[in-house]
Amino acid sequence: ITLTNQQLNLNNNSNITASSTGTGNAGSITLPNTLNLTLLNQSEISVSTSKKGDAGSIIVPTAQTINLNQSRITASTSGEGNTGVIALTGTEKIELNDSEISNAVEKGVGNAREITLNTPQLSLQNSSITSSTAGTGNAGSINVPNSQTISLNNSTISTEIQPSGIATEPSNINLTSNTLNLNNNSKVTASTAGIGDAGDITLTNQQLNLNNNSNITASTAGVGDAGDITLTNQQLNLNN
């Protein structure tokens, strides 16, 4: 599915979906010319596979703004195929409010691939960016490579091997920005409760602020090691 609109607005349970329920691969969803992407009120862009075919990718390469409000961008596999990547560019900002970006192995045998967000301003309000596996397959990594400000408020960025999950490779979190703000119970976590090692967390920021019960954790409750946490900061502030 390729949509060449400069403005794309989805509202009130609207969706764009590419899926495979057979042996063939699902297509990707690509928005090559979209400058402003807005999803509102339970709208969704998704790719999925439930059989042997692979799911496609979700690619937004040139947007200026991406805004999700009570909406989702997801890739998933519940069969024997892999998911594609989620690669979003917002040259001005990417904002999530009560929303989710996720890549998941829900069950079956397949790998989830990485989530990459390229934007100078990433803001999450009561939202999550997650990569997880509950089947036999790896969860993908989460990368925000070149941001000015990443701000989470009561929000989560996480990778996870769930109790039923079996993974052979860790799923890492890499966040690079001038400033990283974690506020009001926000979390950056990499965990395993299944079979396989949790991912590493690498935060490279000039300033890292953790406020009001926010935390960064790498943990294991299963058959696997916890990952490493590497903080490269000129200034680290912990408050409440």
Coordinates of C-alpha atoms in Angstrom, one line a residue:
I1 CA 0.0 0.0 0.0
T2 CA 1.6 3.3 -1.1
L3 CA -0.2 6.6 -0.4
T4 CA 1.2 9.7 -1.9
N5 CA -0.8 12.3 0.1
Q6 CA 0.9 15.3 1.7
Q7 CA -1.7 15.4 4.4
L8 CA -3.1 12.1 5.9
N9 CA -5.6 12.2 8.7
L10 CA -7.3 9.1 10.2
N11 CA -10.1 9.7 12.7
N12 CA -12.8 7.7 14.6
N13 CA -11.7 4.1 14.2
S14 CA -10.2 4.5 10.8
N15 CA -7.5 2.2 9.7
I16 CA -4.9 1.3 7.1
T17 CA -4.1 -2.4 7.2
A18 CA -1.9 -4.9 5.3
S19 CA -2.1 -8.5 6.4
S20 CA -1.3 -12.0 5.5
T21 CA -3.5 -15.0 6.5
G22 CA -1.9 -17.5 4.1
T23 CA 1.5 -18.5 2.7
G24 CA 2.1 -15.2 0.8
N25 CA 3.7 -12.1 2.3
A26 CA 1.7 -9.1 3.4
G27 CA 2.6 -5.9 1.7
S28 CA 4.2 -2.9 3.3
I29 CA 2.5 0.4 4.1
T30 CA 4.6 3.3 2.7
L31 CA 3.8 7.0 2.9
P32 CA 6.6 8.5 0.7
N33 CA 5.3 12.1 0.4
T34 CA 3.3 12.6 3.6
L35 CA 4.3 15.8 5.4
N36 CA 1.7 15.6 8.2
L37 CA 0.3 12.4 9.6
T38 CA -2.4 12.4 12.2
L39 CA -4.2 9.5 13.8
L40 CA -7.1 10.3 16.2
N41 CA -9.7 8.4 18.2
Q42 CA -8.8 4.7 18.0
S43 CA -7.4 4.9 14.5
E44 CA -4.6 2.5 13.4
I45 CA -2.0 1.8 10.8
S46 CA -1.0 -1.9 11.0
V47 CA 0.8 -4.8 9.3
S48 CA 0.4 -8.4 10.4
T49 CA 0.7 -12.0 9.6
S50 CA -1.0 -15.0 11.1
K51 CA 0.3 -17.8 8.9
K52 CA 3.5 -18.5 7.0
G53 CA 3.9 -15.3 5.1
D54 CA 5.9 -12.3 6.4
A55 CA 4.3 -9.1 7.5
G56 CA 5.4 -5.9 5.7
S57 CA 6.9 -2.8 7.0
I58 CA 5.5 0.6 8.0
I59 CA 7.6 3.4 6.5
V60 CA 7.1 7.1 6.8
P61 CA 10.3 8.7 5.4
T62 CA 9.8 12.4 5.0
A63 CA 7.0 13.6 7.3
Q64 CA 7.4 16.9 9.2
T65 CA 5.0 16.0 12.0
I66 CA 3.5 12.7 13.2
N67 CA 0.7 12.9 15.8
L68 CA -1.1 10.0 17.4
N69 CA -3.9 10.6 19.8
Q70 CA -5.7 7.5 21.3
S71 CA -4.3 5.6 18.3
R72 CA -1.8 2.9 17.3
I73 CA 0.9 2.0 14.8
T74 CA 1.6 -1.7 15.0
A75 CA 3.4 -4.6 13.4
S76 CA 2.7 -8.2 14.6
T77 CA 3.1 -11.9 13.8
S78 CA 1.1 -14.7 15.3
G79 CA 2.2 -17.3 12.7
E80 CA 5.5 -18.5 11.2
G81 CA 6.4 -15.2 9.4
N82 CA 8.4 -12.2 10.5
T83 CA 7.2 -8.7 11.0
G84 CA 8.7 -5.8 9.0
V85 CA 10.3 -2.7 10.4
I86 CA 8.5 0.4 11.7
A87 CA 10.5 3.4 10.5
L88 CA 9.1 6.8 11.1
T89 CA 10.6 10.2 10.4
G90 CA 9.2 13.4 11.8
T91 CA 11.6 16.3 10.8
E92 CA 9.8 18.6 13.3
K93 CA 8.2 16.3 15.9
I94 CA 6.6 12.9 16.7
E95 CA 3.9 13.1 19.4
L96 CA 2.0 10.3 21.1
N97 CA -0.9 11.0 23.5
D98 CA -2.7 7.9 25.0
S99 CA -1.2 6.0 22.0
E100 CA 1.1 3.1 21.1
I101 CA 3.7 2.1 18.7
S102 CA 4.5 -1.6 18.9
N103 CA 6.2 -4.5 17.1
A104 CA 5.3 -7.9 18.6
V105 CA 5.6 -11.7 18.2
E106 CA 2.2 -12.5 19.7
K107 CA 2.6 -16.3 19.3
G108 CA 3.9 -18.8 16.8
V109 CA 7.4 -18.7 15.2
G110 CA 8.7 -15.5 13.8
N111 CA 10.8 -12.4 14.6
A112 CA 9.7 -8.9 15.3
R113 CA 12.0 -6.3 13.7
E114 CA 13.2 -2.9 14.9
I115 CA 11.4 0.3 15.6
T116 CA 13.3 3.4 14.5
L117 CA 12.1 6.9 15.1
N118 CA 14.0 9.8 13.5
T119 CA 12.9 13.1 14.9
P120 CA 14.3 16.1 16.8
Q121 CA 11.3 16.1 19.2
L122 CA 9.8 12.9 20.6
S123 CA 7.0 13.3 23.1
L124 CA 5.0 10.6 24.8
Q125 CA 2.1 11.4 27.1
N126 CA 0.4 8.3 28.7
S127 CA 1.8 6.3 25.8
S128 CA 4.2 3.5 25.0
I129 CA 6.7 2.3 22.4
T130 CA 7.2 -1.5 22.8
S131 CA 8.8 -4.4 21.2
S132 CA 8.0 -7.9 22.6
T133 CA 7.9 -11.6 22.0
A134 CA 5.4 -14.1 23.5
G135 CA 6.3 -16.8 20.9
T136 CA 9.4 -18.4 19.5
G137 CA 11.2 -15.4 18.0
N138 CA 13.1 -12.3 18.8
A139 CA 11.7 -9.0 19.7
G140 CA 13.2 -6.1 17.7
S141 CA 15.3 -3.3 19.0
I142 CA 14.0 0.3 19.6
N143 CA 16.2 3.1 18.2
V144 CA 15.9 6.9 18.5
P145 CA 19.2 7.9 17.0
N146 CA 19.5 11.7 16.6
S147 CA 17.0 13.6 18.7
Q148 CA 17.2 17.0 20.4
T149 CA 14.6 16.2 23.1
I150 CA 12.9 13.0 24.2
S151 CA 10.2 13.5 26.8
L152 CA 8.1 10.8 28.5
N153 CA 5.3 11.6 30.9
N154 CA 3.7 8.6 32.5
S155 CA 4.9 6.6 29.5
T156 CA 7.1 3.7 28.6
I157 CA 9.7 2.6 26.1
S158 CA 10.3 -1.1 26.6
T159 CA 11.5 -4.4 25.1
E160 CA 10.3 -7.7 26.6
I161 CA 10.6 -11.4 26.4
Q162 CA 7.3 -12.5 28.0
P163 CA 6.9 -15.7 30.1
S164 CA 5.9 -17.8 27.0
G165 CA 8.6 -16.2 24.8
I166 CA 11.8 -17.9 23.5
A167 CA 14.4 -15.6 21.9
T168 CA 17.9 -16.2 20.7
E169 CA 18.9 -12.5 20.4
P170 CA 18.4 -9.7 22.9
S171 CA 16.3 -6.6 21.9
N172 CA 18.1 -3.5 22.8
I173 CA 17.0 0.1 23.4
N174 CA 19.2 2.9 22.1
L175 CA 18.2 6.5 22.8
T176 CA 20.4 9.4 21.7
S177 CA 19.4 13.0 22.4
N178 CA 20.6 16.3 23.8
T179 CA 18.0 16.0 26.6
L180 CA 16.0 12.9 27.9
N181 CA 13.2 13.6 30.3
L182 CA 11.4 10.8 32.2
N183 CA 8.6 12.3 34.2
N184 CA 5.8 10.9 36.5
N185 CA 6.2 7.1 36.5
S186 CA 7.9 6.9 33.1
K187 CA 10.0 3.9 32.4
V188 CA 12.7 2.7 30.0
T189 CA 12.9 -1.1 30.5
A190 CA 14.4 -4.2 28.9
S191 CA 13.2 -7.4 30.5
T192 CA 13.0 -11.1 30.2
A193 CA 10.6 -13.5 31.9
G194 CA 11.0 -16.2 29.3
I195 CA 13.9 -18.0 27.7
G196 CA 16.5 -15.6 26.3
D197 CA 18.6 -12.6 27.4
A198 CA 17.0 -9.2 28.0
G199 CA 18.4 -6.4 25.9
D200 CA 20.8 -3.7 26.7
I201 CA 19.8 -0.1 27.3
T202 CA 22.1 2.6 26.0
L203 CA 21.3 6.2 26.7
T204 CA 23.5 8.9 25.2
N205 CA 22.4 12.3 26.3
Q206 CA 23.9 15.6 27.3
Q207 CA 21.3 15.8 30.1
L208 CA 19.2 13.0 31.6
N209 CA 16.4 13.9 34.0
L210 CA 14.4 11.4 36.0
N211 CA 11.5 12.8 38.0
N212 CA 8.7 11.5 40.2
N213 CA 9.2 7.8 40.4
S214 CA 10.6 7.3 36.9
N215 CA 13.2 4.6 36.3
I216 CA 15.5 2.8 33.9
T217 CA 15.7 -0.9 34.5
A218 CA 17.1 -4.1 32.9
S219 CA 15.8 -7.2 34.6
T220 CA 15.3 -11.0 34.4
A221 CA 12.7 -13.2 35.9
G222 CA 13.2 -16.1 33.5
V223 CA 15.9 -18.3 31.9
G224 CA 18.2 -15.6 30.7
D225 CA 20.5 -12.8 31.8
A226 CA 19.5 -9.2 32.3
G227 CA 21.1 -6.7 29.9
D228 CA 23.5 -3.9 30.6
I229 CA 22.5 -0.2 31.2
T230 CA 25.0 2.3 29.8
L231 CA 24.4 6.0 30.6
T232 CA 26.6 8.5 28.8
N233 CA 25.6 11.9 30.2
Q234 CA 27.2 15.2 31.0
Q235 CA 24.5 15.9 33.5
L236 CA 22.3 13.4 35.4
N237 CA 19.4 14.7 37.6
L238 CA 17.4 12.5 39.9
N239 CA 14.3 14.0 41.6
N240 CA 11.7 12.2 43.8

